Amino acid sequence: PDLMSAYQSGLIDLEGVQAVQTAMITHCERMGDRVAILDAPPGMKPQEIQNWRVNIANYDSSYAALYYPWIKVFDPVAGKSIAVPPSGHVAGIWARNDTTRGVHKAPANEVVGGAIDVEFQITRGEQDGLNPVGINCIRAFPGRGIRVWGARTLSSDPAWRYLNVRRLFNMVEKSIDNGTQWVVFEPNDFALWQRINRGVTAFLNTVWRSGALFGATPSEAFYVKCDDETNPPEARDLGMVTVEIGIAPVKPAEFVIFRISQWSPEEA
């Protein structure tokens, strides 16, 4: 919201907005445990925002999500409705969704609390054009309120197209990284690898039972590998232990693989 306030005040132009948003995305990619919530510029009609997204702000990252249009809320000071960027409300929806359903549930089809209208009414046809390019629409539905109607990242990679997949991986990777800090300075041997395998498997079993992973059995939903193959002698000589994890967030037997390593400080 502060970025768009600066834009509306004339302190920065649209190129400045894009520069700040690019920096936000870069920061999130570097940290690896957060996702940028981006506001679309105000005053753009659906066709204009689609053109802006595709031809100007052609961000390509799974660590960012873009929301459109702005929402209208009642300003008690002015005594009338005003249009505000949606990012603050969206952040609240993410937090509420994480608490009530879990990070694996897409934060969409959720009511935008406090919103009384939207800057532009989005038709189904317009939604069909905006959603594939990563513009998450906020729509007004008669009798159902104003709802977030999209949960896509800005990535062109189909594996990272959906926001809940990106955030699920962030949560799993960060949790395992934090949960394996105890291995630092432990003897890097077969016994340690077994302990790591047991601990990570127990955690992923909990994730699977929560409904976050697809698969009728744990073996269909994830795998954990920590052995002499992931930890060859040359890696052990560097004071590093590595565990490889694959999880199936979308379909059974389709794994996206990442590796987590812990280092002994005096060896690294």
Backbone as a ProteinNet text record, in pm:
[ID]
protein_1_A
[PRIMARY]
PDLMSAYQSGLIDLEGVQAVQTAMITHCERMGDRVAILDAPPGMKPQEIQNWRVNIANYDSSYAALYYPWIKVFDPVAGKSIAVPPSGHVAGIWARNDTTRGVHKAPANEVVGGAIDVEFQITRGEQDGLNPVGINCIRAFPGRGIRVWGARTLSSDPAWRYLNVRRLFNMVEKSIDNGTQWVVFEPNDFALWQRINRGVTAFLNTVWRSGALFGATPSEAFYVKCDDETNPPEARDLGMVTVEIGIAPVKPAEFVIFRISQWSPEEA
[TERTIARY]
80.6	0	83.6	197.5	282.2	337.9	371.8	424.4	321.4	198.8	94.3	55.9	71.3	47.6	149.2	274.6	378.7	351	300.2	267.3	153.3	50.3	-63.3	-25.6	71.8	115.2	210.5	251.1	342	488	519.2	658.2	739.8	674.1	739.2	643.2	699.7	614.9	597.4	532.8	504	631.9	733.6	861.4	922.8	904.4	952.6	879.4	748.9	670.2	725.5	751.5	803.3	941.1	1023.8	1157.1	1147	1056.3	1038.1	980.9	883.3	825.4	928.7	1014.4	1121.4	1216	1247.9	1335.4	1269.4	1138.9	1066.1	1074.6	1055.4	1060.9	1200.2	1302.7	1440.8	1470.7	1423.8	1442.9	1378	1254.3	1183.5	1252.3	1301.4	1372.6	1501.1	1570.3	1695.8	1672	1568.5	1539.5	1480.3	1394.9	1340.2	1231.7	1184.8	1083.2	967.6	949.3	841.5	798.4	680.5	624.7	575.6	606.7	565.9	420.6	343.2	205.6	207.7	182.1	193.1	55.8	47.2	-74	-62.1	-169.7	-175	-193	-144.7	-165.6	-314.7	-354.7	-496.5	-539.5	-668.7	-725.6	-716.9	-661.7	-647.7	-766.2	-825.5	-933	-873.9	-957.4	-906.2	-811.5	-845.8	-758.5	-627.1	-633.8	-513	-420.9	-478	-393.6	-332.5	-404.3	-348.9	-231.1	-245.1	-135.9	-16.4	-43.2	64.9	140.2	66.3	128.7	211.5	158.4	224.1	339.1	319.9	416.4	507.9	473.3	554.9	608.7	520.5	562.1	564.4	651.8	652.9	739.7	704.9	775.3	755.8	858.4	849	908.6	825.7	874.1	760.9	795.4	696.6	691.7	777.3	782.7	705.5	609.6	527.9	388.9	290.9	152.1	96.5	20.2	-33.2	-185.1	-238.9	-383.6	-443	-564.5	-634.4	-784.5	-869.4	-841	-832.2	-824	-830.2	-970.2	-978.6	-1108.1	-1154.3	-1283.2	-1338.6	-1380.1	-1340.2	-1375.5	-1433.7	-1503.7	-1562.1	-1459.2	-1439.5	-1349	-1431.6	-1424	-1507.3	-1471	-1347.5	-1306.6	-1369.8	-1359.7	-1416.8	-1567	-1615.9	-1758.4	-1803.9	-1712.3	-1746.5	-1652.8	-1682.2	-1596.9	-1475.8	-1363.9	-1241.1	-1181.5	-1105.5	-1037.4	-900.8	-867.7	-738.8	-674.4	-541.1	-474.2	-518.8	-529	-579.9	-478.1	-349.3	-246.1	-261.4	-300.9	-317.8	-426.2	-539.4	-648.8	-607.7	-534.4	-490.9	-397.1	-306.6	-216.1	-295.7	-401.3	-486.9	-557.4	-600	-665.2	-567.6	-443.9	-343	-327.1	-315.5	-295.5	-415.7	-535.2	-656.4	-665.7	-635.7	-641.5	-538.8	-417.9	-314.1	-358.4	-427.3	-469.2	-585.5	-682	-804	-793.8	-716.8	-711.8	-571.9	-470.2	-334	-273.9	-140.6	-71.5	-91.8	-127.7	-147.2	-278.1	-370.3	-498	-479	-518.4	-506.2	-587.3	-528	-600.8	-691.8	-787.7	-881.7	-1022.8	-1121.5	-1261.7	-1282	-1210.7	-1217.5	-1276.5	-1363.1	-1426.4	-1324.1	-1328.4	-1241.7	-1315.3	-1281.7	-1349.6	-1332.3	-1439.8	-1433.3	-1451.8	-1442.5	-1460.3	-1608.6	-1644.7	-1784.9	-1806.5	-1696.8	-1706.7	-1567	-1558.7	-1430.3	-1420.7	-1298.1	-1277.5	-1334.4	-1317.4	-1371.7	-1439.2	-1556	-1625.2	-1563.4	-1523.5	-1457.9	-1558.5	-1572.7	-1661.4	-1587.3	-1662.9	-1600	-1506.3	-1547	-1461.3	-1331.2	-1339.6	-1218.1	-1130.6	-1193.7	-1120.3	-1043	-1105.3	-1041.3	-917.5	-911.7	-793.4	-687	-728.1	-634.5	-568.5	-644.2	-591.9	-470.4	-470.2	-355.2	-224.6	-231.4	-108	-72.2	-135.3	-96.3	-157.5	-269.7	-339.2	-453.1	-439.8	-542.4	-651.4	-768.6	-878.3	-951.9	-1004.4	-1094.8	-1229.8	-1328.8	-1457	-1572.9	-1675.6	-1798.4	-1902.2	-1951.7	-2051.7	-2182.2	-2290.8	-2419.7	-2455.6	-2482.9	-2520.9	-2405.9	-2284.8	-2169.4	-2058	-2076.2	-1977	-1862	-1762	-1642.4	-1535.5	-1485.6	-1395.4	-1270.3	-1161.5	-1040.9	-1068.9	-1046.4	-1084.2	-964.3	-855.3	-735.8	-625.9	-539.2	-430	-308.6	-266.8	-152.3	-32	84.6	207.3	231.5	344.4	380.3	481.1	487.3	582.8	525.8	612.9	574.1	596.2	658	684.2	558.9	499.8	377.1	391.7	511.5	531.5	513.2	533.3	524.7	415.1	316.1	209.5	117.7	99.8	-0.6	61.9	0	51.1	62.4	-36.6	-31.5	83.7	121.9	235.9	364.7	381.7	501.7	513.1	403.8	407.6	419.1	363	380.2	527.3	594.1	736	817.4	783.2	853.2	842.4	719.9	696.4	772.3	765.4	831.3	982.4	1038	1183.1	1232.1	1162.8	1203.9	1189.8	1082.3	1059.7	1167.3	1202.3	1304.1	1440.8	1468.7	1596.4	1609	1504.2	1507	1511.5	1440.7	1430.6	1551.3	1646.9	1767.8	1893	1875.4	1992	2071.4	2004.6	2071.7	2184.9	2187.5	2288.2	2426.3	2431.5	2560.7	2651	2773	2876.2	2855.5	2748.1	2729.6	2820.1	2862.4	2941.2	2862.7	2923.8	2855.6	2869.9	2785.5	2797.1	2659.2	2656.3	2531.5	2425.5	2466.7	2370.6	2302.8	2380	2322.3	2223.6	2259.6	2170.3	2038.2	2044.2	1921	1832.8	1895.1	1819	1753.7	1828.2	1771.9	1654.6	1673.7	1565.7	1440.2	1457.3	1341.6	1271.4	1348.9	1289.8	1215.4	1278.3	1215.5	1094.1	1105.1	991.4	872.8	898.1	789.9	722.3	802.4	745	659.8	712	637.2	513.3	518.4	397.1	287.2	325.8	229.1	173.5	261.3	217.6	121.2	154.6	68.4	-67.9	-69.3	-195.5	-282.9	-222.1	-300.2	-371.9	-340.7	-402.9	-323.2	-200.9	-120.4	-54.6	-39.2	27.6	-68.7	-52.8	-134.8	-69.3	-152.6	-103.8	-181.5	-217.6	-293.8	-207.5	-76.6	16.7	131	205.7	320.4	420.3	442.1	540.1	497.6	367.6	319.2	327.9	332.3	327.4	464.8	561.7	693.9	799.4	925.3	1035.7	1144.7	1225.4	1337.3	1459.9	1570.4	1692.2	1811.3	1871.7	1992.7	2082.7	2182	2267.4	2403.3	2481.7	2615	2611.4	2496.7	2484.9	2466.4	2384.1	2366.4	2480.1	2557.7	2669	2797.2	2854	2977.5	3095.2	3206.3	3321.6	3367.3	3367.6	3415.6	3326.4	3195.1	3103.7	3123.4	3143.6	3166.1	3295	3395.5	3522.4	3505.7	3402.3	3374.1	3285.3	3248.4	3162.8	3017.1	2972.1	2835.5	2757.6	2632.1	2540.8	2418.2	2374.9	2266.4	2155.2	2031.7	1913.9	1834.3	1791.1	1712.3	1567.4	1477.9	1334.8	1257.9	1163.8	1072.2	930.2	847.6	707.8	617.8	497.1	400.2	286.1	296.1	192.1	70.4	83.6	-25.6	-76.3	10.9	-29.2	57	0.7	82.4	196.5	311.2	429.2	494.6	450.3	519.6	589.5	721.2	798.7	876.8	879.7	971.6	1075.8	1201.6	1308.4	1389.3	1421.3	1515.5	1607.8	1719.8	1819.1	1847.9	1863.3	1894.6	2024.8	2116.3	2244.6	2266.9	2333.9	2377.5	2529.7	2589.4	2734.8	2786.4	2901.9	2971.8	3049.3	3029	3087.9	3238.2	3312.6	3458.3	3506.5	3417.9	3455.8	3414.3	3305.4	3247	3339.2
-122.6	0	127.2	126.4	245.4	277.9	174.5	195.7	264.5	218.2	278.1	417.4	441.2	575.3	673.1	628.4	712.8	737.8	636.1	650.8	749.8	738	829	972.4	987.3	1120.8	1184.4	1106.9	1159.3	1153.3	1083.4	1074.1	981.2	881.9	793.6	769.5	733.9	703.4	552.5	508.5	366.1	284.1	342.3	272.4	253.2	352.2	339.3	230.5	220.1	113	-22.6	-37.3	-164.1	-194.2	-91.7	-112.8	-163.5	-105	-149.1	-290.5	-318.8	-452.7	-556.9	-521.6	-612.7	-639.4	-535.5	-551.8	-640	-625.2	-710.8	-856.7	-881.7	-1019	-1077.1	-997.8	-1043.1	-1077.9	-994.8	-1020.8	-1152.8	-1175	-1298.4	-1421	-1409.7	-1522	-1552.2	-1448.1	-1467.7	-1529.4	-1484.6	-1537.5	-1677.7	-1702.3	-1836	-1879.1	-1789.7	-1829.7	-1730.8	-1653.1	-1553.8	-1527.5	-1468.3	-1439.1	-1294.6	-1221.8	-1081.9	-1071.9	-989.5	-960.4	-826	-827.1	-706.5	-649.3	-516.8	-446.5	-406.5	-422.4	-366.4	-215.1	-138.9	6.3	39.3	150.4	187.5	244	241.1	308.9	235.4	115.5	40.5	-53.3	-49.3	-141.4	-280.4	-383.3	-519.7	-537.4	-483.7	-498.4	-424.6	-310.6	-232	-303	-362.8	-432.1	-557.4	-622.2	-739.2	-698.3	-587.7	-537.7	-497.5	-430.7	-389.9	-511.5	-613.3	-734.1	-808.1	-822.4	-904.3	-830.4	-703.9	-631	-536.2	-503.8	-407.8	-471.7	-508.6	-570	-721.4	-768.3	-911.9	-988.8	-975.1	-1049.2	-1199.4	-1276.4	-1422.3	-1483.4	-1509.4	-1561.7	-1631.1	-1739.5	-1807.1	-1745.4	-1647.4	-1582.4	-1451.6	-1436.6	-1315.1	-1347.9	-1272.2	-1284.9	-1144.5	-1125.6	-994.1	-994.3	-889	-881	-756.4	-774.9	-670.1	-697.6	-596.1	-452.5	-406.2	-274.6	-218.9	-241.2	-237.3	-255.5	-123.5	-113.9	6.3	-25.6	62.5	49.2	181.9	178.1	301.5	374.6	501.9	587.5	668.9	638	709.4	857	892.9	1033	1114.2	1060.5	1131.3	1110.2	1004.3	974.8	920.9	858	801.4	684.6	612.1	499.7	549.5	481.6	513.8	384.4	395.9	279.9	265.2	143.1	115.9	-5.4	-14.9	-133.1	-258.3	-370	-491.4	-567.3	-533	-617.4	-635	-529.7	-542.8	-641.7	-633	-727.1	-869.1	-879.7	-1011.8	-1075.9	-996.9	-1050.7	-1106.8	-1037.2	-1086.9	-1215.5	-1224.8	-1347.2	-1463.7	-1440.9	-1546.8	-1596	-1502.3	-1539.5	-1616.7	-1569.8	-1638.2	-1777.8	-1788.4	-1916.7	-2014.4	-1964.6	-2049.9	-2106	-2023.3	-2064.1	-2162.7	-2136.2	-2217.9	-2341.9	-2333.7	-2445.1	-2502.4	-2419.2	-2464.3	-2397	-2390.3	-2320	-2388.6	-2517.4	-2591.2	-2556.7	-2491.8	-2451.8	-2320.4	-2318.4	-2196.2	-2084	-1966.4	-1854.9	-1785.7	-1858.7	-1805.9	-1849.6	-1788.2	-1805.7	-1767.2	-1663.3	-1612.7	-1472.7	-1443.8	-1312	-1207.5	-1092.1	-980.2	-897.4	-918.3	-849.1	-698.2	-624.6	-479.1	-416.2	-495	-441.1	-423.8	-309.4	-284.8	-281.6	-275.4	-275.5	-293.4	-303.7	-311.4	-197.4	-161.1	-49.5	-80.3	-205	-248.5	-384.1	-399	-527.1	-617.3	-736.9	-830.6	-935.5	-950.2	-1053.2	-1186.5	-1292.9	-1423.8	-1427.6	-1364.3	-1360.8	-1287.6	-1177	-1102.4	-1182.6	-1250.5	-1337.6	-1444.2	-1500.1	-1604.8	-1554.1	-1424.1	-1367.8	-1326	-1286	-1235.6	-1346.9	-1448.6	-1554.1	-1626.1	-1663.3	-1735.7	-1657.3	-1524.2	-1444.9	-1404.9	-1469.6	-1450.7	-1331.2	-1281.6	-1171.8	-1231.2	-1224.9	-1278.2	-1173.7	-1204.1	-1106.9	-1107.8	-992.5	-977.7	-940.2	-1023.7	-1007.6	-995.8	-925.4	-910.9	-1008.5	-1094.9	-1194.4	-1164.1	-1146.7	-1118.6	-1226	-1183.5	-1276.2	-1349	-1333.8	-1404.5	-1310.5	-1184.2	-1087.3	-1069.7	-998.5	-970.2	-1071.5	-1142.1	-1253.8	-1249.4	-1300.8	-1325.2	-1444.6	-1426.7	-1531.3	-1571.6	-1601.7	-1646.5	-1674.3	-1770.7	-1806.7	-1850.9	-1763.5	-1796.4	-1710	-1766.8	-1688.9	-1622.4	-1554.7	-1491.4	-1575.3	-1704.7	-1792.9	-1849.6	-1861.2	-1925.2	-2076.1	-2124.4	-2267	-2333.9	-2429	-2494.1	-2557.4	-2602.2	-2665.6	-2567.9	-2438.9	-2337	-2235.7	-2275.3	-2184.8	-2145.6	-2235.1	-2212.6	-2166.9	-2067.5	-2003.5	-2099.3	-2187	-2278.7	-2377.8	-2414.4	-2504.4	-2434.6	-2311.8	-2235.9	-2219.5	-2181.6	-2155.1	-2284.5	-2393.7	-2522.5	-2561.6	-2546.4	-2579.6	-2489.4	-2361.4	-2270.8	-2319.7	-2356.9	-2401.4	-2529.6	-2627.1	-2755.4	-2737.5	-2664	-2647.3	-2572.9	-2466.2	-2388.9	-2472	-2548.2	-2630.3	-2736.7	-2802.2	-2906.9	-2846.4	-2733.5	-2666.1	-2631.1	-2571	-2536.2	-2660.4	-2764.1	-2884.4	-2975.5	-2945.3	-3027.9	-2951.7	-2838.4	-2763.8	-2843.2	-2936.6	-3016.3	-3101.7	-3127	-3217.4	-3153.8	-3020.3	-2951.9	-2998.9	-3037.9	-3089	-3235	-3300.1	-3442.8	-3524.5	-3644.5	-3730.7	-3761	-3735.2	-3749.2	-3893.2	-3980.5	-4122.1	-4182.6	-4314.1	-4382.8	-4363.2	-4364.1	-4346.8	-4209.9	-4106.9	-3973	-3969.9	-4032.5	-4032.5	-4101.3	-4209.1	-4277.5	-4187.3	-4115	-4024.5	-3913.4	-3861.1	-3756.8	-3812.9	-3931.1	-3994.2	-4012.1	-4059.2	-4082.5	-3951.4	-3849.2	-3721.4	-3653.2	-3648.9	-3582.5	-3661.7	-3794.2	-3877.8	-3856.2	-3846.8	-3823.1	-3689	-3587.1	-3455.3	-3459.7	-3521.4	-3526.2	-3614.5	-3714.3	-3792.7	-3703.7	-3614.5	-3521.2	-3428	-3380.4	-3293	-3368.1	-3492.2	-3573.7	-3598	-3631	-3658.1	-3533.6	-3416.7	-3292.8	-3264.7	-3343.6	-3323.8	-3236.2	-3200.8	-3110.4	-3179.4	-3311.8	-3385.5	-3485.2	-3505.7	-3602.8	-3740.1	-3842.2	-3978.5	-4058.6	-4181.7	-4267.5	-4319.4	-4323.2	-4370.6	-4271	-4274.4	-4184.6	-4199.1	-4321.5	-4342.8	-4278.2	-4259.2	-4188.7	-4037.7	-3993.6	-3850.6	-3787.3	-3864.6	-3805.4	-3914.2	-3871.3	-3960.7	-3879.6	-3949.1	-3888.1	-3974.1	-3911.1	-3986.1	-3917.6	-3985.3	-3935.5	-4056.1	-4072.2	-4190.3	-4156.4	-4261	-4234.9	-4180.8	-4192	-4135.4	-3984	-3936.5	-3791.6	-3729.6	-3814.5	-3765.3	-3841.4	-3817.5	-3884.7	-3835.7	-3907.6	-3870.9	-3726.7	-3678	-3541.6	-3438.1	-3466.6	-3374.9	-3383.2	-3504.6	-3520.7	-3452.9	-3455.4	-3389	-3238	-3184.4	-3040.8	-3006.6	-3108.1	-3084.3	-3065	-3128	-3107.4	-3237.7	-3228.7	-3342.3	-3296.8	-3378.9	-3341	-3443.8	-3395.6	-3481.3	-3436.6	-3532.6	-3503.5	-3540.8	-3447.1	-3467.8	-3443.7	-3530.2	-3508.2	-3513.3	-3417.6	-3419.1	-3400.5	-3453.3	-3445.8	-3353.1	-3223.7	-3130.7	-3127.7	-3180.4	-3168.6	-3304.6	-3389.5	-3520.5	-3629.3	-3749.4	-3860.2	-3890.1	-3921.1	-3963.7	-3853.2	-3729.9	-3617.6	-3540.5	-3544.4	-3486.5	-3364.5	-3263.1	-3151.5	-3168	-3173.1	-3211.8	-3090.1	-3083.6	-2983.7	-3050.8	-2989.7	-3046.9	-2948	-3000	-2918.2	-2969.1	-2878.4	-2915.4	-2837.7	-2899.4	-2832.3	-2836.5	-2728.6	-2715.9	-2695.7	-2754.5	-2722.8	-2594.1	-2491.1	-2359.8	-2361.5	-2437.8	-2433.6	-2506.7	-2587.7	-2662.5	-2590.4	-2509.5	-2448.8	-2344.3
0	0	0	71	75.4	-62.3	-138.4	-273	-360.3	-355	-436.3	-385.7	-257.3	-203.4	-260.5	-268.9	-327.8	-475.3	-543.7	-685.7	-704.3	-623.3	-634.7	-599	-509.9	-468.8	-568.8	-669.7	-770.2	-730.5	-620.6	-576.5	-665.8	-724.3	-820.9	-936.3	-1051.5	-1166.5	-1177.7	-1285	-1300.1	-1315.2	-1378.3	-1388.2	-1249.6	-1164.2	-1027.1	-951.7	-975.1	-914	-955.3	-1084.9	-1135.6	-1078.5	-1059.7	-1002.8	-859.3	-782.1	-643.3	-639.5	-724.3	-726.7	-768.5	-863.2	-903.9	-788.2	-712	-595.6	-490	-472.3	-377.7	-419.5	-547.9	-598.4	-579.3	-612.9	-597.5	-452.2	-361.6	-218	-177.3	-220.6	-184.7	-242.2	-364.3	-425.6	-349.8	-308.2	-235.5	-97.9	-28.2	105	98.4	-1.3	-22.6	73.8	160.7	258.3	265	159.6	157.2	13.8	-1.2	-133.3	-133.9	-239.1	-250.7	-296.6	-228.3	-269	-340.3	-469.7	-551.4	-584.6	-580.2	-622	-767.9	-842.6	-977.4	-965.5	-1063	-1058.9	-1064.7	-1005.7	-1006.5	-1141.3	-1164.4	-1280.5	-1411.8	-1413.3	-1537.7	-1556.2	-1674.6	-1707.9	-1734.7	-1737.4	-1753.7	-1872.6	-1987.9	-2104.1	-2083.7	-2016.5	-1991.1	-1892.9	-1789.3	-1692.2	-1753.4	-1842.8	-1910.6	-1998.4	-2069.4	-2152.7	-2066.9	-1954.5	-1864.2	-1811.5	-1773.2	-1718.2	-1822.9	-1942.9	-2045	-2112.4	-2142.5	-2225.2	-2148.9	-2025.8	-1951	-1823.2	-1735.1	-1607.8	-1623.4	-1709.8	-1740.7	-1641	-1513.2	-1409.1	-1430.8	-1397	-1408.6	-1282.6	-1185.5	-1057.9	-983.2	-916.6	-831.8	-693	-669.7	-539.1	-536.3	-625.9	-628.7	-680.1	-630.6	-675.5	-694.8	-801.6	-838.7	-825.5	-763.6	-740.3	-805.3	-861	-934.9	-927.5	-923.9	-916.6	-771.5	-753.2	-619.4	-562.8	-430.7	-365.6	-304.1	-281.4	-218.7	-75.5	14.6	156	203.8	314.4	367.8	452.6	421.9	497.5	596.7	725.6	823.3	837.3	805.2	814.7	702.9	580.5	465.8	455.8	520.9	515.5	382.1	308.6	178.5	148.7	41.9	3.8	-73.8	-54.8	-127	-180.4	-288.2	-345.6	-280.2	-240.1	-175.8	-242.7	-235.9	-290.9	-215.9	-283.7	-217.9	-134.7	-144.8	-84.1	66.2	137.6	282.3	318.7	248.9	273.3	233	122.7	76.3	178.2	235.1	337.2	454.9	493.1	600.3	562.7	436.5	388.5	392.3	350.1	356.8	500.1	593.7	734.2	788.1	756.2	802.2	742.4	614.7	545.8	602.6	630.8	688.8	823.4	901	1034.9	1031.1	945	944.3	856.6	748.2	653.1	634.6	643.7	619.9	498.3	496.7	389	254.2	256.3	132	62.5	134	74	-1.1	-128.5	-207.9	-143.6	-123.4	-61.8	-162.5	-212.9	-312.1	-275.1	-341.7	-305	-158.6	-118	18.7	16.9	112.1	121.7	164.8	99.6	135.9	241.6	366.2	474.9	467.3	485.5	484.5	348.5	242.6	107.3	77.7	20.6	-14	-165	-239.6	-385.4	-442.3	-575	-643.4	-744	-777.9	-869.9	-1007.8	-1052.6	-1181.2	-1162.6	-1221	-1219.2	-1326	-1285.8	-1376.5	-1422.3	-1553.5	-1606.9	-1614.9	-1637.4	-1649.7	-1770	-1879.5	-1997.6	-1970.7	-1898.4	-1863.7	-1768.5	-1675	-1582.9	-1660.3	-1762.4	-1842.3	-1915	-1940.5	-2004.1	-1904.5	-1786.1	-1686.4	-1605.1	-1570.8	-1484.4	-1542.9	-1671.4	-1725.4	-1724.2	-1719.4	-1716.6	-1573.3	-1477.3	-1338.5	-1269.2	-1318.5	-1251.9	-1169.9	-1039.2	-949.7	-930.5	-981.3	-979.3	-845.7	-812.9	-699.3	-758	-732.9	-800.7	-701.9	-747	-668.2	-721	-633	-670.7	-597.4	-669.7	-605	-502.6	-382.4	-277.5	-211.4	-264.2	-207.9	-164	-190	-145.9	-243.2	-197.7	-277.5	-238.8	-338.7	-311.8	-398.4	-341.1	-420	-509.2	-640.4	-735.5	-821.1	-753.5	-822.9	-722.6	-753.8	-662.4	-742.4	-832.8	-916.7	-882.1	-905.3	-896	-1031.1	-1042.2	-1169.2	-1247	-1217.7	-1284.5	-1413.9	-1514	-1639.8	-1635.1	-1528.2	-1511	-1455	-1527.8	-1479.4	-1341.5	-1306.5	-1176.2	-1061	-1088.6	-983.7	-1013	-1085.6	-1128.1	-1012.9	-917.3	-813.8	-682.8	-625.4	-505.3	-387.9	-370.9	-257.3	-269.3	-391.9	-410.8	-369.1	-414.6	-378.8	-227.6	-164.2	-20.8	60.2	9.4	76.1	77.1	-37.3	-44	47.3	50.4	141	285.2	324.7	461.5	492.2	401	424	431.7	336.3	333.8	457.8	494.5	612.3	739	749.7	868.6	884	773.2	780.3	808.5	746.9	772.2	920.3	975.9	1118.5	1207.2	1165.2	1246.9	1242.1	1154.9	1146.7	1188.8	1253.9	1301.5	1405.3	1470.9	1573.7	1518.4	1387.1	1330.9	1324.8	1334.1	1325.9	1440	1404.6	1495.3	1533.9	1486.7	1513.2	1420.1	1462.9	1374	1245.8	1133.1	1003.9	955	1009.7	977.9	952.3	933.4	900.9	1009	1134.8	1244.3	1236.1	1201.7	1187.6	1072.2	961	844.4	878.2	955	995.4	1081.4	1174	1260.2	1177.7	1081.7	995.3	915.8	858.5	781.2	865.4	987.9	1074.9	1109.4	1143.5	1182.7	1069.7	952.3	837.8	790.5	792	752.3	845.2	974.8	1070.6	1043.7	1014.3	984.5	858.2	751.6	625.7	637.3	723.6	750.2	807	896.9	955.1	848.3	761.4	651.7	560.2	528	441.2	505.7	633.6	702.3	714.4	707	712.5	580.9	477.5	347.2	254.2	293.3	212.2	93.3	99.7	-7	-69.5	-199.1	-269.6	-263.4	-258.7	-254.6	-152.6	-189.9	-98.9	14.5	-7.7	93.9	105	215.6	227.7	113.3	66.7	-40.3	-171.3	-190.8	-309.2	-291.5	-167.2	-138.7	-122.2	-74.8	-52.3	-40.5	-48.3	-14.5	54.8	132.5	204.2	178.8	146.1	115.1	182	274.7	340.2	363.2	276.9	282.1	223	191.6	138.1	-4.1	-70	-204.4	-199.1	-106.3	-91.8	-10.9	55.2	136.8	103.5	-15	-54	31.1	28	112.2	94	-30.2	-52.6	14.9	23.2	91.9	243	293.2	437.2	480	392.2	423.1	436.8	374.4	383.5	502.8	581.3	697.5	662.1	554.9	507.2	512.4	556.1	548.3	470.3	375.5	284.8	288.8	296.7	287.1	165.2	86	-34	-6.9	-38.5	-13.8	-142.1	-171.4	-282.6	-230.5	-268.7	-225.9	-347	-338.1	-447	-406	-437.5	-394.9	-485.5	-606.9	-703.4	-747.1	-795.8	-846.8	-783.8	-765.8	-716.2	-812.6	-755.9	-831.1	-911.6	-899.1	-961.7	-851.1	-852.6	-744.2	-791.6	-708.3	-725.9	-617	-655.2	-563.9	-520.6	-392.1	-344.4	-244.1	-219	-128.7	-16.2	103.7	220	280.4	306.1	365	493.6	588.1	710	713.3	760.2	759.9	901.8	929.6	1053.4	1029.8	1110.3	1082.2	1061	1142.2	1128.4	1004.7	943.5	824.1	697.8	705	585.8	525.4
[MASK]
++++++++++++++++++++++++++++++++++++++++++++++++++++++++++++++++++++++++++++++++++++++++++++++++++++++++++++++++++++++++++++++++++++++++++++++++++++++++++++++++++++++++++++++++++++++++++++++++++++++++++++++++++++++++++++++++++++++++++++++++++++++++++++++++++++++++++++

